[in-house]
Coordinates of C-alpha atoms in Angstrom, one line a residue:
M495 CA 57.6 -50.1 34.7
K496 CA 56.3 -51.4 31.4
F497 CA 57.0 -55.0 30.7
F498 CA 56.0 -56.7 27.5
P499 CA 56.1 -60.5 28.0
F500 CA 56.8 -63.1 25.3
R501 CA 55.4 -66.6 25.8
S502 CA 57.2 -68.7 28.4
D503 CA 59.6 -71.4 27.3
A504 CA 58.2 -74.9 26.7
S505 CA 58.9 -76.1 30.2
H506 CA 57.3 -73.0 31.8
A507 CA 60.4 -72.7 33.9
F508 CA 61.2 -69.2 32.7
C509 CA 59.3 -66.1 31.6
S510 CA 60.9 -63.7 29.2
G511 CA 60.0 -60.2 28.1
V512 CA 61.1 -56.7 27.2
L513 CA 61.6 -53.7 29.4
Q514 CA 61.9 -50.2 27.9
K515 CA 64.7 -49.0 30.1
L516 CA 67.4 -50.5 32.3
S517 CA 66.4 -48.4 35.3
D518 CA 63.4 -50.7 35.7
M519 CA 65.8 -53.5 36.7
D520 CA 67.4 -54.0 40.1
E521 CA 71.2 -53.2 40.1
H522 CA 72.3 -55.9 42.4
E523 CA 70.1 -58.6 40.8
W524 CA 71.7 -57.6 37.4
D525 CA 75.3 -57.4 38.6
A526 CA 75.0 -60.8 40.3
L527 CA 75.0 -62.3 36.8
V528 CA 78.0 -60.3 35.6
S529 CA 81.6 -61.7 35.7
D530 CA 84.7 -59.6 36.4
D531 CA 85.7 -59.7 32.7
N532 CA 82.2 -58.5 31.6
F533 CA 82.4 -55.0 33.1
Y534 CA 80.9 -53.3 30.0
N535 CA 77.7 -55.2 30.6
S536 CA 77.5 -54.2 34.2
Y537 CA 74.6 -52.2 35.5
R538 CA 76.2 -48.8 36.1
W539 CA 78.2 -48.9 32.8
L540 CA 75.0 -49.5 30.9
R541 CA 73.1 -46.9 32.9
G542 CA 75.9 -44.4 32.0
L543 CA 75.2 -45.1 28.3
E544 CA 71.4 -44.5 28.9
H545 CA 72.2 -41.2 30.5
S546 CA 74.4 -40.2 27.6
L547 CA 72.7 -41.8 24.6
G548 CA 69.1 -42.5 25.7
A549 CA 67.4 -45.6 27.0
T550 CA 67.2 -48.8 25.0
D551 CA 65.0 -51.9 25.4
V552 CA 66.2 -54.7 27.6
L553 CA 65.6 -58.4 27.2
S554 CA 65.1 -60.3 30.5
V555 CA 64.5 -63.8 31.5
H556 CA 63.1 -64.6 35.0
G557 CA 62.8 -67.9 36.9
S558 CA 61.1 -68.6 40.2
A559 CA 64.0 -67.1 42.1
G560 CA 64.4 -64.0 40.0
L561 CA 66.5 -62.8 37.1
V562 CA 68.4 -65.5 35.3
A563 CA 69.6 -63.8 32.0
A564 CA 69.4 -60.4 30.5
C565 CA 70.9 -58.0 27.9
T566 CA 70.4 -54.6 26.5
L567 CA 69.7 -54.0 22.8
W568 CA 70.8 -51.5 20.1
E569 CA 71.1 -51.2 16.3
G570 CA 74.8 -51.1 15.6
D571 CA 76.4 -48.3 13.5
Q572 CA 75.2 -47.3 10.1
S573 CA 78.7 -46.2 8.8
P574 CA 81.8 -48.3 8.3
G575 CA 83.8 -49.3 11.4
M576 CA 84.0 -51.6 14.3
F577 CA 80.2 -51.8 14.8
F578 CA 79.1 -51.9 11.2
L579 CA 77.9 -55.5 10.3
P580 CA 79.3 -55.7 6.7
D581 CA 82.7 -54.9 8.1
C582 CA 82.5 -57.4 11.0
M583 CA 81.3 -60.1 8.6
A584 CA 83.7 -59.4 5.8
G585 CA 84.6 -62.7 4.1
V586 CA 81.4 -64.5 5.1
P587 CA 78.5 -64.4 2.7
G588 CA 75.2 -63.3 4.2
P589 CA 72.5 -60.5 4.3
W590 CA 74.7 -58.1 6.1
Q591 CA 73.4 -55.0 4.4
E592 CA 70.0 -55.7 6.0
G593 CA 69.1 -54.4 9.5
F594 CA 70.0 -56.7 12.4
L595 CA 69.3 -56.4 16.1
W596 CA 72.4 -56.0 18.2
L597 CA 72.7 -57.6 21.7
G598 CA 75.0 -56.1 24.4
G599 CA 76.0 -52.6 25.4
R600 CA 76.4 -49.9 22.7
R601 CA 79.9 -49.9 21.3
N602 CA 81.1 -52.6 23.6
T603 CA 84.4 -54.3 22.7
H604 CA 83.8 -57.1 25.2
N605 CA 80.4 -58.8 25.5
E606 CA 79.1 -61.8 27.5
I607 CA 75.4 -62.5 28.4
P608 CA 74.7 -61.7 32.0
C609 CA 73.4 -65.2 33.0
I610 CA 73.2 -67.6 35.9
Q611 CA 75.8 -70.4 36.3
G612 CA 75.0 -74.0 36.8
R613 CA 72.7 -76.6 35.2
R614 CA 70.0 -74.2 34.2
R615 CA 72.4 -71.8 32.4
H616 CA 71.9 -73.4 28.9
Q617 CA 68.2 -73.3 29.3
A618 CA 68.3 -69.6 30.3
L619 CA 70.5 -68.7 27.3
A620 CA 68.3 -70.6 25.0
E621 CA 65.2 -68.7 26.3
L622 CA 67.0 -65.3 25.9
G623 CA 67.9 -66.2 22.3
R624 CA 64.3 -67.2 21.5
C625 CA 63.1 -64.0 23.0
A626 CA 65.7 -62.0 21.0
L627 CA 64.7 -63.7 17.7
E628 CA 61.0 -63.1 18.3
Y629 CA 61.7 -59.4 19.2
A630 CA 63.8 -59.1 16.0
Q631 CA 61.1 -60.7 13.8
Q632 CA 58.3 -58.5 15.2
R633 CA 60.3 -55.4 14.3
G634 CA 61.4 -56.5 10.8
Y635 CA 65.1 -57.3 11.5
A636 CA 66.8 -60.0 9.5
G637 CA 68.0 -61.6 12.8
F638 CA 70.2 -60.7 15.7
V639 CA 74.0 -60.5 16.4
M640 CA 76.1 -60.3 19.5
P641 CA 79.7 -59.1 18.7
Y642 CA 83.0 -59.0 20.6
M643 CA 82.3 -62.2 22.6
P644 CA 85.1 -64.2 24.1
Y645 CA 85.3 -67.3 21.8
Q646 CA 84.2 -69.8 24.4
A647 CA 81.3 -67.6 25.4
A648 CA 80.3 -67.2 21.8
V649 CA 80.3 -71.0 21.2
E650 CA 78.2 -71.6 24.3
F651 CA 75.7 -68.9 23.3
A652 CA 75.5 -70.1 19.7
Y653 CA 74.9 -73.7 20.8
A654 CA 72.1 -72.6 23.0
V655 CA 70.3 -70.4 20.4
G656 CA 71.2 -72.3 17.2
G657 CA 73.4 -69.5 15.9
V658 CA 76.6 -69.3 14.0
V659 CA 80.0 -68.3 15.4
V660 CA 82.2 -65.9 13.3
L661 CA 85.6 -64.8 14.5
H662 CA 86.1 -61.1 13.8
S663 CA 88.6 -59.6 16.3
A664 CA 90.9 -60.2 19.2
Q665 CA 91.6 -58.6 22.5
A666 CA 94.7 -58.3 24.7
S667 CA 95.1 -59.0 28.4
L668 CA 97.8 -59.4 31.0
E669 CA 97.9 -61.5 34.1
V670 CA 99.2 -59.2 36.8
P671 CA 102.1 -60.5 38.9
D672 CA 102.1 -59.8 42.6
T673 CA 105.1 -57.6 42.1
G674 CA 103.6 -55.6 39.2
L675 CA 105.9 -54.4 36.4
A676 CA 109.0 -55.9 38.0
G677 CA 107.5 -59.3 38.1
M678 CA 106.3 -59.0 34.5
M679 CA 109.7 -58.0 33.3
E680 CA 111.3 -61.0 34.9
S681 CA 109.6 -63.2 32.3
W682 CA 110.8 -61.1 29.3
R683 CA 113.8 -61.3 27.1
A684 CA 116.7 -59.0 27.9
H685 CA 115.9 -56.9 24.8
D686 CA 112.3 -56.3 26.0
R687 CA 113.4 -55.5 29.6
N688 CA 116.0 -53.0 28.3
Q689 CA 113.4 -51.4 25.9
T690 CA 111.0 -50.9 28.8
K691 CA 113.6 -49.4 31.1
S692 CA 114.7 -47.1 28.2
E693 CA 111.1 -45.9 27.6
I694 CA 110.5 -45.2 31.3
A695 CA 113.8 -43.3 31.6
A696 CA 112.9 -41.2 28.5
F697 CA 109.5 -40.4 30.1
R698 CA 111.2 -39.1 33.3
R699 CA 114.0 -37.3 31.4
M700 CA 111.4 -35.2 29.6
G701 CA 110.2 -34.0 33.0
S702 CA 107.0 -36.1 32.9
R703 CA 105.5 -37.7 35.9
V704 CA 102.3 -39.8 36.6
E705 CA 99.6 -39.0 39.1
W706 CA 96.8 -41.4 39.9
G707 CA 93.3 -40.1 40.7
V708 CA 89.6 -40.8 40.1
P709 CA 87.7 -39.6 37.0
D710 CA 85.5 -37.4 39.2
E711 CA 88.6 -35.3 39.9
L712 CA 89.1 -34.6 36.2
D713 CA 87.6 -31.7 34.2
D714 CA 85.4 -33.5 31.7
S715 CA 86.1 -30.9 29.0
V716 CA 89.9 -31.4 29.3
A717 CA 89.6 -35.2 29.4
A718 CA 87.2 -35.2 26.4
D719 CA 89.6 -33.0 24.4
L720 CA 92.5 -35.3 25.0
I721 CA 90.5 -38.4 24.2
T722 CA 89.1 -36.9 21.1
Q723 CA 92.6 -35.9 19.9
N724 CA 93.7 -39.5 20.2
R725 CA 90.5 -40.9 18.5
S726 CA 90.7 -38.5 15.6
R727 CA 94.4 -39.4 15.1
Y728 CA 93.3 -43.0 14.4
G729 CA 90.1 -42.4 12.5
G730 CA 87.5 -42.0 15.2
M731 CA 84.4 -40.1 14.2
Q732 CA 83.0 -39.0 17.5
D733 CA 83.6 -35.3 18.4
R734 CA 84.6 -33.7 21.7
E735 CA 81.0 -33.0 22.7
W736 CA 80.1 -36.7 22.2
V737 CA 82.9 -37.9 24.4
Q738 CA 82.1 -35.2 27.0
G739 CA 78.5 -36.4 27.0
I740 CA 79.7 -40.0 27.7
L741 CA 81.8 -38.9 30.6
A742 CA 78.9 -36.9 32.0
G743 CA 76.6 -39.9 31.8
Q744 CA 79.1 -41.9 33.7
R745 CA 79.1 -39.4 36.5
K746 CA 75.3 -39.6 36.7
S747 CA 75.2 -43.4 36.8
G748 CA 78.0 -43.7 39.4
V749 CA 80.2 -45.9 37.2
S750 CA 83.0 -43.3 37.7
Y751 CA 83.1 -44.7 41.2
F752 CA 84.9 -47.7 39.7
G753 CA 87.3 -45.5 37.7
A754 CA 91.0 -44.9 38.1
A755 CA 92.8 -42.2 36.0
A756 CA 96.5 -42.2 35.3
V757 CA 97.5 -38.7 34.3
S758 CA 100.8 -37.6 32.8
K759 CA 102.0 -34.2 33.7
R760 CA 104.9 -31.8 33.0
D761 CA 104.9 -29.1 35.7
E762 CA 101.1 -28.6 36.1
D763 CA 100.2 -29.3 32.4
I764 CA 98.3 -32.5 31.6
T765 CA 100.0 -34.1 28.6
A766 CA 98.1 -37.4 28.5
L767 CA 95.7 -39.5 30.5
A768 CA 94.4 -43.1 30.6
I769 CA 91.1 -44.0 32.3
F770 CA 90.6 -47.5 33.7
Y771 CA 87.7 -49.2 35.5
R772 CA 88.0 -51.7 38.4
F773 CA 85.5 -54.5 38.5
G774 CA 86.0 -57.5 40.8
A775 CA 89.7 -58.4 40.4
T776 CA 90.1 -57.0 36.9
L777 CA 91.3 -53.6 35.7
H778 CA 89.9 -52.5 32.3
L779 CA 91.6 -49.9 30.1
R780 CA 88.9 -47.9 28.3
Y781 CA 90.2 -44.4 27.2
F782 CA 93.6 -42.9 26.3
G783 CA 94.0 -39.3 25.4
A784 CA 97.0 -37.0 24.6
N785 CA 97.8 -33.5 23.7
Y786 CA 99.5 -34.1 20.3
S787 CA 100.3 -30.4 19.9
L788 CA 103.2 -31.2 22.3
D789 CA 105.8 -33.0 20.3
L790 CA 107.0 -35.2 23.1
N791 CA 108.8 -38.4 22.4
D792 CA 108.3 -39.5 26.0
Y793 CA 106.5 -42.8 25.6
R794 CA 103.5 -41.5 27.6
Y795 CA 101.2 -44.0 25.9
F796 CA 103.2 -47.0 27.1
V797 CA 103.9 -45.6 30.5
L798 CA 100.2 -44.8 31.2
C799 CA 98.6 -47.8 29.5
Y800 CA 101.0 -50.7 30.4
Y801 CA 103.8 -50.0 32.9
E802 CA 102.0 -47.9 35.6
P803 CA 98.8 -49.9 35.5
L804 CA 100.7 -53.1 36.3
N805 CA 102.0 -51.5 39.5
Y806 CA 98.6 -50.0 40.3
A807 CA 96.8 -53.3 39.8
A808 CA 99.3 -55.2 42.0
A809 CA 99.1 -52.6 44.7
N810 CA 95.3 -52.8 44.8
G811 CA 95.0 -56.6 44.7
L812 CA 93.9 -56.8 41.0
T813 CA 94.9 -59.9 39.1
K814 CA 94.1 -59.1 35.4
L815 CA 94.6 -56.1 33.2
R816 CA 92.3 -56.0 30.1
L817 CA 93.6 -53.9 27.2
S818 CA 90.9 -54.1 24.6
T819 CA 91.3 -54.7 20.9
S820 CA 93.6 -52.0 19.4
A821 CA 97.4 -51.8 18.9
L822 CA 97.8 -55.5 19.5
R823 CA 101.4 -55.6 18.4
A824 CA 102.4 -53.0 21.0
K825 CA 100.6 -54.9 23.7
V826 CA 102.1 -58.3 22.7
N827 CA 105.6 -56.7 22.8
R828 CA 104.9 -55.8 26.5
G829 CA 103.7 -59.2 27.6
A830 CA 100.1 -59.4 26.6
K831 CA 98.3 -62.5 25.4
I832 CA 95.9 -62.2 22.5
E833 CA 92.4 -63.8 23.0
P834 CA 90.0 -64.6 20.1
Q835 CA 86.7 -62.7 19.9
A836 CA 83.7 -63.8 17.9
L837 CA 80.3 -62.6 16.8
V838 CA 77.2 -64.8 17.2
V839 CA 74.6 -64.4 14.5
K840 CA 71.1 -65.9 14.3
C841 CA 69.1 -65.2 11.1
A842 CA 65.4 -65.4 10.9
D843 CA 65.9 -67.3 7.6
E844 CA 68.5 -70.0 8.4
Q845 CA 69.3 -70.5 4.7
Q846 CA 70.9 -67.1 4.5
I847 CA 74.1 -68.2 6.4
C848 CA 76.6 -70.5 4.8
H849 CA 78.0 -72.5 7.7
S850 CA 80.9 -74.0 5.8
E851 CA 82.0 -70.5 4.7
A852 CA 81.9 -69.3 8.4
K853 CA 84.0 -72.3 9.4
R854 CA 86.6 -71.6 6.6
H855 CA 86.7 -67.9 7.6
N856 CA 87.4 -68.8 11.2
H857 CA 90.2 -71.1 10.3
R858 CA 91.7 -68.4 8.0
M859 CA 91.7 -66.0 10.9
L860 CA 93.2 -68.6 13.2
R861 CA 96.1 -69.0 10.7
E862 CA 96.6 -65.3 10.4
Y863 CA 96.9 -64.7 14.1
Q864 CA 99.2 -67.8 14.5
D865 CA 101.5 -66.3 11.8
E866 CA 101.4 -62.8 13.3
F867 CA 101.6 -63.5 17.0
P868 CA 103.3 -66.9 17.5
G869 CA 103.8 -67.7 21.1
H870 CA 101.5 -64.9 22.3
L871 CA 98.1 -66.5 21.7
S872 CA 95.8 -67.6 24.6
W873 CA 95.0 -71.2 25.0
D874 CA 91.5 -70.9 23.6
W875 CA 92.7 -70.3 20.1
E876 CA 93.3 -74.1 20.1
L877 CA 89.5 -74.5 20.3
V878 CA 89.0 -72.6 17.1
G879 CA 90.7 -75.2 15.0
S880 CA 88.8 -78.1 16.7
H881 CA 85.2 -76.6 16.8
Q882 CA 82.6 -77.0 14.1
N883 CA 80.0 -74.2 14.0
P884 CA 77.4 -75.3 16.7
T885 CA 74.6 -75.7 14.1
N886 CA 76.5 -78.1 12.0

């Protein structure tokens, strides 16, 4: 194990440094810092990315009792899209064409810092931020960013590191009733209940059925083909081999142990699939794929991604369904709440960020989501209007 230490924090309570690969860390020590909602920063998920895409450096902070904070590092994307900084920071002036260090898992759409709870948490986050900035400066980056953070987590991290919070996306989630879909439908308007019943009936009328299994039972080449068809349909750039490599990496890391696959079939032909991951009491939707050469108006997307998972989650004692960042209108129409996500940025040159512009941008996004999704926003949107940027 190669460990490159930075200087300890001023109180000498913590020691931080850089590891060249996640496999040098202890899985249980790492996951002890990871919440149920933060599955994409769990040890096996990140190890799956290492197997598929190669190892990345890891920042770690240790105290007298062991690991207190950590995160993996990467460089973002170099082409427009969800992980391209100029797109994430559109509307906020700054040096976004320069290179920035990215914190969190590669292509994660939910990021929180794995970190201890309690009174030393702020100090641990601050030390991780100091270590990240020193790492960035040594390698010529303009600073560091951590995207797709729940808003409260972003404010906390920015306060600890002296960074700026910039809203840039939102994610959908459902609280799972004990009675699954039936319990969810009880809270809906009659129109929405009838629409759901109609879609499920159409799915069955087309001769489609759902079978649940585990990802290890799927043929990676078939799953990758279906997932790639869906991604290509909506502008995704990764090809089938890339997706197949990701799935193969998950087998090697063992993260597929947490997986659950909902498969739509007609006779013995797979027409679509959705892959979920269980972590704690939360079920995370990650992949949807479909055979679009079959012109089936059978609502397989909604059945696999919303209706069936509610029953699966309830039957397995899970209390939350996380639905990621896409197709928010469809998710809201089926009972989801929309949660704000923000990026935390820390520049080496503090004068390069206009704090007032960031605040105005956040308030603009708040108004846009209030106008588009009235009555469907989570409670933490209220915090956006009341918060200043932490460095103000």
